[in-house]
Amino acid sequence: MEPEGIKYIFGIPGEENEDLMFSLVGSSIEFIPCRHEQGAAFMADVWGRLSGNAGVCLATLGPGATNLMTGVADANLDKAPLVAITAQGNLDRLHHESHQYIDIKQTFEGITKWNDTIKSPETVTEVIRKAFKIAESEKPGATHIELPEDIAAMEKPSSATPLKQVSTKRPGPHPEVLQQAVEHLKNAQRPLIIAGNGAIRKRASHELAHFSQMFRIPCVSTFMGKGAISDKSDLSLMAIGLGFDDYVLEAVQKADLILTIGYDIAEYAPQSWNPNGTLPIIHIDFEPAEVYEHYEVEVEVIADISLVLQSLSQHLAKHRKHYDTAWFEPVRQRILDDIAGYAPIEGVLNVPSALNILRDIMQDDGLLISDVGSHKMWIGRNFLTYYPNGCLISNGLASMGIALPGGVAASLHEPERQIVTAMGDGGFLMNVQELETAKRVGARSINIVFNDNDFGLIKWKQEMSAGKSAFTELQNPDIPLLAKSFGIKGYRATDAGSLREILTQSLEKQELCVIEVPIETSVNNQLIEKLDNFWNKKA
């Protein structure tokens, strides 16, 4: 594995993977013991999203493998390169029921791009190279290697040497298909870009920003595409993904041509922004468009995204200088005014007002990692993002519990960068044990916990669909005291002034800490009512 460039493996040691553990001693690969396999998989997941290279996680057989699954599935659906390695019992006991045995390979088939079992030492070099190649190839995702205990104990053949890596690049667009896209752009008056995760993943952001600026085409991002172009650009219409995106959706509906760039429908269903299926779409991606009733495309340009944008710029420049911007400029201003308008209600902090404070203090190139919950919707909608990978949101599998372990991986990957994680009390307690890992490895993430003693997003959805809620209310420990029990600084910010002071000091020091922000349910309800009223009025 060393020639694959692996710096860390995140995981938990077990009896059946001890030979692999012993072999890592003295290698160039550092093993990071975690406190739960799910946390380990989330760390590998976030490492893959940030680096573009496969993050690696390790577990033993049986319950270790099943605990790993949520993080592996998250990486696969979020298109993050990840290689999972699990132990297995001796091959001579797998034909009958035995201790801790489940068919791990079959279990992982539905949540990975590829997986296999190493059945002899002679196949190790090929299996390793294939696992990393498939995980990192477009579209990236998760692969899995099962290593039985008796195979792991064998000596490698003297002839076994790592297989060399060959860099691959997707070809440019087909000239005929490219010309079709150009013709649609020539005839359009109000084109609009929807940038997805792929626009960031292959570092196509530079070309996207150039293309958007050159022809004055506005850009909307999905939650996972935030930062594909800077929200400081006068062409950014921020993010789409709430399901009722108020002002943003207004711009999408006004457009007469949509260019989806690196867009995955798992991020945000086309039905939400193209409900009638009538918007003309140019699909630009590494893979063909999914067959979907609300995503019938006019042209599919399947190639390297950067090369497509370069070619479009060259061809379109022969026909027009730029498009009129008057149609979307008022929309952008309404979005900015709305975001800036959120303030504490009756002195009580709410998520969007807290985000405004964070954005004001945090460096432009800092990283915010969002967990899943009602706060995620506000982060996706309101948190202005200025750099690719400036805001990480899980919106494929959308799993709770990713933020805290994700902050550990981000701190290891970019130790000098400001790293902030944001989570609700629900997501925080799903992987709170990784605070010990964070402390041990010297992570420097600032961890914000929005505490409403509730599964707030579920309550919101229940209220929207049925006008009532059930079984969402929770009780929580003293969160700052809990943080201190891990040897970590813990704070409670009860108003805007205290939050600003705590964030300013914490970001300046970049010292691992937990900041609880109590959120009153009544305040949440007022904000939800505001959004609901807005949408009902537009409808």
Short mmCIF file of N, CA and C in Angstrom, two decimals, residues 226 231 236-239 246-248 331-344 350-357 359-360 377-386 527 530-531:
data_model
loop_
_atom_site.label_atom_id
_atom_site.label_comp_id
_atom_site.label_asym_id
_atom_site.label_seq_id
_atom_site.Cartn_x
_atom_site.Cartn_y
_atom_site.Cartn_z
N LYS A 226 -20.89 23.76 -3.25
CA LYS A 226 -20.62 25.10 -2.68
C LYS A 226 -19.15 25.45 -2.82
N ASP A 231 -18.80 32.77 -3.73
CA ASP A 231 -20.03 33.52 -3.49
C ASP A 231 -19.78 35.01 -3.47
N SER A 236 -22.62 34.61 -8.65
CA SER A 236 -23.05 33.52 -7.80
C SER A 236 -24.44 33.79 -7.25
N LEU A 237 -25.31 32.79 -7.40
CA LEU A 237 -26.64 32.85 -6.80
C LEU A 237 -26.74 31.87 -5.63
N MET A 238 -25.60 31.60 -5.05
CA MET A 238 -25.49 30.75 -3.87
C MET A 238 -25.96 29.32 -4.16
N ALA A 239 -26.60 28.67 -3.19
CA ALA A 239 -26.84 27.23 -3.30
C ALA A 239 -28.32 26.89 -3.39
N ASP A 246 -36.76 29.19 -2.25
CA ASP A 246 -37.21 30.57 -2.34
C ASP A 246 -36.56 31.34 -3.48
N TYR A 247 -35.69 32.30 -3.19
CA TYR A 247 -35.17 33.19 -4.22
C TYR A 247 -34.34 32.45 -5.26
N VAL A 248 -33.57 31.45 -4.84
CA VAL A 248 -32.70 30.73 -5.77
C VAL A 248 -33.53 30.02 -6.83
N VAL A 331 -32.30 39.12 -8.14
CA VAL A 331 -32.43 37.88 -7.38
C VAL A 331 -31.23 37.72 -6.45
N ARG A 332 -30.03 37.94 -6.98
CA ARG A 332 -28.83 37.83 -6.14
C ARG A 332 -28.90 38.79 -4.95
N GLN A 333 -29.33 40.01 -5.20
CA GLN A 333 -29.38 40.99 -4.13
C GLN A 333 -30.40 40.60 -3.06
N ARG A 334 -31.54 40.05 -3.48
CA ARG A 334 -32.53 39.60 -2.51
C ARG A 334 -31.98 38.46 -1.66
N ILE A 335 -31.20 37.55 -2.27
CA ILE A 335 -30.60 36.45 -1.52
C ILE A 335 -29.64 37.00 -0.47
N LEU A 336 -28.75 37.91 -0.89
CA LEU A 336 -27.78 38.48 0.04
C LEU A 336 -28.46 39.25 1.17
N ASP A 337 -29.48 40.01 0.83
CA ASP A 337 -30.20 40.78 1.85
C ASP A 337 -30.87 39.84 2.85
N ASP A 338 -31.44 38.77 2.34
CA ASP A 338 -32.12 37.82 3.21
C ASP A 338 -31.12 37.16 4.16
N ILE A 339 -29.98 36.71 3.65
CA ILE A 339 -28.97 36.07 4.50
C ILE A 339 -28.48 37.04 5.56
N ALA A 340 -28.19 38.27 5.16
CA ALA A 340 -27.68 39.27 6.11
C ALA A 340 -28.72 39.65 7.15
N GLY A 341 -29.99 39.44 6.84
CA GLY A 341 -31.06 39.90 7.72
C GLY A 341 -31.31 39.02 8.93
N TYR A 342 -30.68 37.85 9.00
CA TYR A 342 -30.94 36.97 10.14
C TYR A 342 -30.17 37.44 11.36
N ALA A 343 -30.86 37.67 12.43
CA ALA A 343 -30.27 38.13 13.67
C ALA A 343 -30.90 37.35 14.82
N PRO A 344 -30.29 37.39 16.01
CA PRO A 344 -30.92 36.74 17.16
C PRO A 344 -32.36 37.23 17.35
N ASN A 350 -29.98 31.89 16.88
CA ASN A 350 -30.51 30.86 16.02
C ASN A 350 -29.41 30.47 15.05
N VAL A 351 -29.62 29.40 14.31
CA VAL A 351 -28.54 28.90 13.45
C VAL A 351 -28.10 29.92 12.40
N PRO A 352 -29.02 30.51 11.62
CA PRO A 352 -28.54 31.46 10.59
C PRO A 352 -27.85 32.69 11.16
N SER A 353 -28.28 33.17 12.33
CA SER A 353 -27.57 34.32 12.92
C SER A 353 -26.19 33.90 13.40
N ALA A 354 -26.05 32.69 13.93
CA ALA A 354 -24.74 32.19 14.35
C ALA A 354 -23.82 32.01 13.15
N LEU A 355 -24.37 31.56 12.04
CA LEU A 355 -23.57 31.38 10.82
C LEU A 355 -23.06 32.72 10.31
N ASN A 356 -23.87 33.77 10.42
CA ASN A 356 -23.42 35.10 10.00
C ASN A 356 -22.22 35.56 10.83
N ILE A 357 -22.26 35.26 12.12
CA ILE A 357 -21.15 35.62 12.99
C ILE A 357 -19.90 34.82 12.60
N ARG A 359 -19.17 33.44 9.70
CA ARG A 359 -18.66 33.85 8.40
C ARG A 359 -17.89 35.18 8.50
N ASP A 360 -18.35 36.03 9.37
CA ASP A 360 -17.71 37.33 9.54
C ASP A 360 -16.30 37.18 10.15
N MET A 377 -29.43 22.52 6.59
CA MET A 377 -30.23 23.25 5.62
C MET A 377 -29.86 24.73 5.64
N TRP A 378 -29.61 25.26 6.85
CA TRP A 378 -29.22 26.66 6.95
C TRP A 378 -27.80 26.87 6.42
N ILE A 379 -26.91 25.93 6.68
CA ILE A 379 -25.54 26.06 6.16
C ILE A 379 -25.55 26.02 4.65
N GLY A 380 -26.29 25.07 4.09
CA GLY A 380 -26.38 24.99 2.64
C GLY A 380 -26.97 26.25 2.03
N ARG A 381 -27.99 26.80 2.66
CA ARG A 381 -28.68 27.96 2.12
C ARG A 381 -27.94 29.27 2.39
N ASN A 382 -27.38 29.44 3.61
CA ASN A 382 -26.94 30.75 4.06
C ASN A 382 -25.44 30.93 4.21
N PHE A 383 -24.67 29.86 4.34
CA PHE A 383 -23.24 30.04 4.61
C PHE A 383 -22.50 30.33 3.31
N LEU A 384 -22.07 31.57 3.15
CA LEU A 384 -21.36 31.98 1.94
C LEU A 384 -20.00 31.28 1.89
N THR A 385 -19.68 30.74 0.72
CA THR A 385 -18.47 29.93 0.56
C THR A 385 -17.64 30.51 -0.57
N TYR A 386 -16.36 30.68 -0.30
CA TYR A 386 -15.51 31.43 -1.23
C TYR A 386 -14.46 30.59 -1.94
N LEU A 527 -38.41 30.65 12.65
CA LEU A 527 -37.66 30.66 11.40
C LEU A 527 -38.30 29.73 10.38
N LYS A 530 -41.27 31.31 8.94
CA LYS A 530 -40.91 32.33 7.96
C LYS A 530 -40.68 31.70 6.59
N LEU A 531 -39.92 30.60 6.55
CA LEU A 531 -39.66 29.94 5.28
C LEU A 531 -40.94 29.34 4.69
#
